[in-house]
Tab-separated table of C-alpha atoms in Angstrom:
chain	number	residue	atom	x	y	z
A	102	UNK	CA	46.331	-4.726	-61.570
A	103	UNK	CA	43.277	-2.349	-61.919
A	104	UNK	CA	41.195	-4.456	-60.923
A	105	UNK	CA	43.239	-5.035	-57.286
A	106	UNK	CA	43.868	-1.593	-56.802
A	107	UNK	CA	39.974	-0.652	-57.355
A	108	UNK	CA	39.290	-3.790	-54.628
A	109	UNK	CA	41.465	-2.445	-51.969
A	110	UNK	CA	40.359	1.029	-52.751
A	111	UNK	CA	37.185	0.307	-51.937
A	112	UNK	CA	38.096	-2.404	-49.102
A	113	UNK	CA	39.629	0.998	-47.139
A	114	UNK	CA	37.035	3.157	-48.020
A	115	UNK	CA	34.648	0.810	-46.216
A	116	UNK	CA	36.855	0.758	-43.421
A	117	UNK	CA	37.237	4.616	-42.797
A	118	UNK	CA	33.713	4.917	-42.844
A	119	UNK	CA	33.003	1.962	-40.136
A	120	UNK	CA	35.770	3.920	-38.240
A	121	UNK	CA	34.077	7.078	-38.495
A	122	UNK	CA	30.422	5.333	-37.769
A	123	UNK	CA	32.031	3.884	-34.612
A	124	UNK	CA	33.807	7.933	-33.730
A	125	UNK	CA	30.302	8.905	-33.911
A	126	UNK	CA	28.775	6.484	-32.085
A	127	UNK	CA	31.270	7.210	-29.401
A	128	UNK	CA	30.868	10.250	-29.109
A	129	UNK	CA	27.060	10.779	-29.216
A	130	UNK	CA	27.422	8.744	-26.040
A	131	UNK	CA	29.948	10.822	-24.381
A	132	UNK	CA	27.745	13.409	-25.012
A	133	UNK	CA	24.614	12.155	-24.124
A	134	UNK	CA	26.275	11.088	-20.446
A	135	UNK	CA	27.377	14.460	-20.179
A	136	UNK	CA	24.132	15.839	-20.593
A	137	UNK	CA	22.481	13.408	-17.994
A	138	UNK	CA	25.607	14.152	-15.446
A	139	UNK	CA	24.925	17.843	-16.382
A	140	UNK	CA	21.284	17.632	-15.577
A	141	UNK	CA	21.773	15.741	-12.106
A	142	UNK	CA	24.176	18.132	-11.327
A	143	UNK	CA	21.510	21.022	-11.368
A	144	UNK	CA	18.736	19.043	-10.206
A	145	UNK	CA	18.497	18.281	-6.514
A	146	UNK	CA	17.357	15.667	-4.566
A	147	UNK	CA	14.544	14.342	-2.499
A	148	UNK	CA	16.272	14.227	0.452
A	149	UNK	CA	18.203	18.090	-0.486
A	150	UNK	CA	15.146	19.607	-1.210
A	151	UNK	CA	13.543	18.997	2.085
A	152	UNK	CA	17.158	20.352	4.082
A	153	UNK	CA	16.908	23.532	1.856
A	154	UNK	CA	13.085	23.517	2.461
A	155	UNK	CA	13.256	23.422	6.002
A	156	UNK	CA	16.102	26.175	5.962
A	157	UNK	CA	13.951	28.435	3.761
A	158	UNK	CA	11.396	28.026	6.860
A	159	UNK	CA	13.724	27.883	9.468
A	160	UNK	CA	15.300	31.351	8.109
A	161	UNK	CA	11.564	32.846	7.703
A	162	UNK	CA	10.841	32.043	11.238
A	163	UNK	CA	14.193	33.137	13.063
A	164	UNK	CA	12.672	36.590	12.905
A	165	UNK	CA	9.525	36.129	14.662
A	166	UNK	CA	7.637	39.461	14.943
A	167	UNK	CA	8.740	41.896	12.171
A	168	UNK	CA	7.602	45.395	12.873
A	169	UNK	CA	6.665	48.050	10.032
A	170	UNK	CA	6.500	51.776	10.020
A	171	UNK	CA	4.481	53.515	12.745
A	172	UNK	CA	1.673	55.919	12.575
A	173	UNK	CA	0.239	58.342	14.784
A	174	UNK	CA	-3.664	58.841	15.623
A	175	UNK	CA	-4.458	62.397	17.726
A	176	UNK	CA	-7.242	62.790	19.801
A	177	UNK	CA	-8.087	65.463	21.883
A	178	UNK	CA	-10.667	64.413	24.638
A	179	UNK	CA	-12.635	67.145	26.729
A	180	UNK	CA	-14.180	66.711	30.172
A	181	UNK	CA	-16.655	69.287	32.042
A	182	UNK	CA	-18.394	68.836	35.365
A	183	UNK	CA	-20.172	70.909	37.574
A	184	UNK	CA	-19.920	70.518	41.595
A	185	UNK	CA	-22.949	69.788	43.166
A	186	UNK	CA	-24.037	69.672	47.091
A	187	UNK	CA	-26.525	66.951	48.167
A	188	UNK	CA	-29.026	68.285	50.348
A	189	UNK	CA	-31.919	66.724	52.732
A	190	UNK	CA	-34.851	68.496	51.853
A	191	UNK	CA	-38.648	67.042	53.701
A	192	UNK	CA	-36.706	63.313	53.330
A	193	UNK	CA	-35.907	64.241	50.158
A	194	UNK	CA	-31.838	64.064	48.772
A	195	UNK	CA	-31.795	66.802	46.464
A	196	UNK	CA	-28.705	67.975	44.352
A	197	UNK	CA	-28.094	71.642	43.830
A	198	UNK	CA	-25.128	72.834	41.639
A	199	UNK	CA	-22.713	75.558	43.214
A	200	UNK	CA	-22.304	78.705	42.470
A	201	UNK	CA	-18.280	78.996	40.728
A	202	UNK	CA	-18.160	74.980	41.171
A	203	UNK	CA	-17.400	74.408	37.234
A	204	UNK	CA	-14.158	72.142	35.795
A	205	UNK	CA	-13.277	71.639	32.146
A	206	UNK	CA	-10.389	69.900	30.939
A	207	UNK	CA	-9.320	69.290	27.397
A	208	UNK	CA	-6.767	66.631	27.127
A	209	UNK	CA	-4.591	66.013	23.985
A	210	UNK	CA	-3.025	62.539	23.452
A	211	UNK	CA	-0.856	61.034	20.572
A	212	UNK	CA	-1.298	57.174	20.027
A	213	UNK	CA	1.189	55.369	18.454
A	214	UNK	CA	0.647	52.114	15.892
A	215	UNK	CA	2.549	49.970	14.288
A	216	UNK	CA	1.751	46.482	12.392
A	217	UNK	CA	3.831	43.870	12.726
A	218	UNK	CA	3.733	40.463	10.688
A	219	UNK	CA	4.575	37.167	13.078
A	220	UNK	CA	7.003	35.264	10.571
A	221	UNK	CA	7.589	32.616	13.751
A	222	UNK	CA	3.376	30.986	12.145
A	223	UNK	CA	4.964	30.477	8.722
A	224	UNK	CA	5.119	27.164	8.218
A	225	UNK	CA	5.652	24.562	5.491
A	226	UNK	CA	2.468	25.024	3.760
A	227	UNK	CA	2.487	28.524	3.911
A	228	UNK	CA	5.103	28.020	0.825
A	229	UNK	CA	4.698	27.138	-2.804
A	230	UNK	CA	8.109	26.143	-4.410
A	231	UNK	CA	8.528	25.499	-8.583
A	232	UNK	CA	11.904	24.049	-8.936
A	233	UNK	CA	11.769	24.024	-12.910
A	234	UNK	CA	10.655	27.566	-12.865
A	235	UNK	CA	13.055	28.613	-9.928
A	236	UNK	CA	9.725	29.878	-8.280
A	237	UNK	CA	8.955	30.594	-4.998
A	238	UNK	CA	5.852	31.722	-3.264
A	239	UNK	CA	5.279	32.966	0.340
A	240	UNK	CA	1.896	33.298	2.131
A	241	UNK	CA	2.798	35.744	4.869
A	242	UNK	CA	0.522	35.501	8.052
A	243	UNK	CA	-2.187	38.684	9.203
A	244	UNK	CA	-0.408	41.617	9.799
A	245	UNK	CA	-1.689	43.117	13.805
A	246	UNK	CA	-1.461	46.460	14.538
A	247	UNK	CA	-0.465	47.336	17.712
A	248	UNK	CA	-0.519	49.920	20.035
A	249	UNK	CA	3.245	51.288	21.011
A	250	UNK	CA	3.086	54.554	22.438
A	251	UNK	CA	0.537	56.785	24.078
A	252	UNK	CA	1.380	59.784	25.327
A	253	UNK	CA	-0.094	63.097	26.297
A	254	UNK	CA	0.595	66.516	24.990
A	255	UNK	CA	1.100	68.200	28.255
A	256	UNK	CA	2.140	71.507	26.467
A	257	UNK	CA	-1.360	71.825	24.993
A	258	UNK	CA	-3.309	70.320	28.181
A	259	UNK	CA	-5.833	72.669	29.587
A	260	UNK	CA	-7.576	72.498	32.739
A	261	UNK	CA	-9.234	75.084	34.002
A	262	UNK	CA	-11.137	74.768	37.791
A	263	UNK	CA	-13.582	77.523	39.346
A	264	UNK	CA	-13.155	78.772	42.654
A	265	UNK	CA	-15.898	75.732	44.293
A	266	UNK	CA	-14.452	73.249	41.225
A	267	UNK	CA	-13.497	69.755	41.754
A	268	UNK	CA	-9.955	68.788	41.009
A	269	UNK	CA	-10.317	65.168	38.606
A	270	UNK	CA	-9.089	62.156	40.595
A	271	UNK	CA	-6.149	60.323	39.524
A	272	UNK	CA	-8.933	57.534	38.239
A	273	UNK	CA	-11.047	60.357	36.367
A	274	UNK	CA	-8.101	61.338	34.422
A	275	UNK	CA	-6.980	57.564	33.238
A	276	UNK	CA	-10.993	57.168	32.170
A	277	UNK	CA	-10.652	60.516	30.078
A	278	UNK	CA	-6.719	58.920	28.436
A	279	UNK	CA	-8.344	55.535	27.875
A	280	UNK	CA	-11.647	57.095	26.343
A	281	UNK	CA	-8.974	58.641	24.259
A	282	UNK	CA	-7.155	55.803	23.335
A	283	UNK	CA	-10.458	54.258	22.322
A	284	UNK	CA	-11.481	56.730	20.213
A	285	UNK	CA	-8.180	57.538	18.769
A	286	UNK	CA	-8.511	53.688	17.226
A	287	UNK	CA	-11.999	54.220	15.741
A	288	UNK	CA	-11.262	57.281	13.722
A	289	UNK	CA	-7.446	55.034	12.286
A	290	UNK	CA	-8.882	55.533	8.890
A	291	UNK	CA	-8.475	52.446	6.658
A	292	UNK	CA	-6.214	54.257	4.437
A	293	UNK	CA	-3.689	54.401	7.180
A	294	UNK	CA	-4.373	50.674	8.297
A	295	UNK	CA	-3.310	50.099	5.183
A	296	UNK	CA	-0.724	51.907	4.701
A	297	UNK	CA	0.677	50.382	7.387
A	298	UNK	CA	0.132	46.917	6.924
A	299	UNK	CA	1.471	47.496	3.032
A	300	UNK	CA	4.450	48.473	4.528
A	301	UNK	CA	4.948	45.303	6.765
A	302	UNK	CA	4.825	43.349	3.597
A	303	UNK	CA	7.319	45.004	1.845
A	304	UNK	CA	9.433	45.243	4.705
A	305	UNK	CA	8.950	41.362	4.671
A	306	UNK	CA	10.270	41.147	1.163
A	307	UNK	CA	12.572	43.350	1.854
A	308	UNK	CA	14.068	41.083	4.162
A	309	UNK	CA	13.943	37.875	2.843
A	310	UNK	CA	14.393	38.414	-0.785
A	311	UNK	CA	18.266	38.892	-0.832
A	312	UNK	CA	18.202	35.249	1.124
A	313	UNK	CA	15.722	33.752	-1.425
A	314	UNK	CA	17.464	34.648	-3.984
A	315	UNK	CA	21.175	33.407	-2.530
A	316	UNK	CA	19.465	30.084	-2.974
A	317	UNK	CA	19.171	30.144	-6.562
A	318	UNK	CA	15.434	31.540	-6.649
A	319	UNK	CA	14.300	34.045	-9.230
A	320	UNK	CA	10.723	34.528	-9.718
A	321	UNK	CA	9.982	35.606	-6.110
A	322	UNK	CA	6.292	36.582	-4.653
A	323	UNK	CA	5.495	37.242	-1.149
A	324	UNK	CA	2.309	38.553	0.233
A	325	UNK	CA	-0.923	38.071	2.280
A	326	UNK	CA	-3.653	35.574	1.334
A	327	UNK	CA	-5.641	36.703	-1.247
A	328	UNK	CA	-8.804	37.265	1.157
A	329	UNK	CA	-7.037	39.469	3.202
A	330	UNK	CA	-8.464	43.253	4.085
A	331	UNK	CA	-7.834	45.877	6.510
A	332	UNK	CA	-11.069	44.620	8.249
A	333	UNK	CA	-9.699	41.763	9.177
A	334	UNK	CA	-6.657	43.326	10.824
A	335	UNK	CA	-6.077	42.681	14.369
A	336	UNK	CA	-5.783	45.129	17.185
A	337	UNK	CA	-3.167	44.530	20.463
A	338	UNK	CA	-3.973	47.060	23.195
A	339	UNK	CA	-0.962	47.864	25.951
């Protein structure tokens, strides 16, 4: 009787443990299907990472020029002529100046910048994605400056004609404002060029980070190649 009861004790010990082996082998597969379901769910696609891709650029580009902070370049341009009388003298033309025939001018004039950043040239492979990493990274194209504004303190204007003075023609005073303009752009110090263009950048980021990052993106960089200066910035004239 011992010896039976020992026999099917250990005939149902055997069995429990088979049933446990096959519980675990169960499971472990379960789990290991769950875990493979789990990862396709968070991975994407060939075919959905080229529709997001082409949104990301598609979004980038639906704001085609993105303008930045201005900044404001003074230059005050003076002008002085004396009238003169052409005279005939033994076949000779001869210029003498006239007495009281003296005009000055002094003309103040404000011009206007801003940089801008054309998002509409962003393309593709302007655009570095890491899926694993969640990465992103966003070679934005040249920033331009451009001229916006030019205008003329007419407060401060001075022009002051003798008696014998010649007034300036209409096309003398344009020459002095564009001679302005010109000069106003040489002395833009590159500390305010970049200033500016610094500020388009952010302003870019400022704008498409919040979208970047609705699409799951965390590690987010977005800036100029890394050859870029302020000498290379480009100037659009009105």
């Amino acid at each position: 009787m011992i010896g039976e009861n020992y026999g099917n004790n250990r005939n149902g010990n055997k069995k429990r443990w088979w049933l446990l082996a096959i519980v675990a082998i169960v499971l472990a597969s379960v789990l290991i299907l769950l875990l493979r379901s789990c990862g396709g769910c968070s991975e994407m696609n060939e075919a959905e990472i080229q529709k997001r891709d082409s949104a990301i650029v598609a979004e980038i580009q639906r704001h085609s020029r993105l303008y930045t902070a201005e900044v404001t370049s003074r230059k005050t341009i003076t002008y002085s002529s004396q009238n003169k009388l052409s005279v005939s003298i033994l076949g000779k033309e001869r210029s003498m100046r006239i007495p009281f025939g003296k005009t000055t001018a002094t003309i103040p004039v404000n011009v206007t910048y801003k940089a801008y950043i054309n998002l509409d040239k962003v393309s593709r492979d302007n655009i570095i994605i890491d899926n694993k990493n969640k990465m992103i990274h966003i070679t934005l194209p040249d920033p331009v400056i451009v001229e916006t504004a030019v205008t003329i303190d007419h407060e401060n204007e001075k022009m002051d004609k003798e008696w014998f003075g010649k007034k300036l023609t209409y096309e003398e005073y344009q020459t002095l404002v564009r001679d302005a303009k010109e000069q106003a752009w040489q002395e833009l110090s590159e500390v305010e060029q970049r200033e500016i263009t610094e500020t388009a950048k952010v302003s870019a980021g400022e704008l498409l980070i919040p979208y970047l990052v609705s699409l799951g993106f965390e590690n987010i960089l977005i800036e100029y190649r890394p050859s870029f200066s302020v000498k290379d910035v480009m100037m659009e004239k009105r």
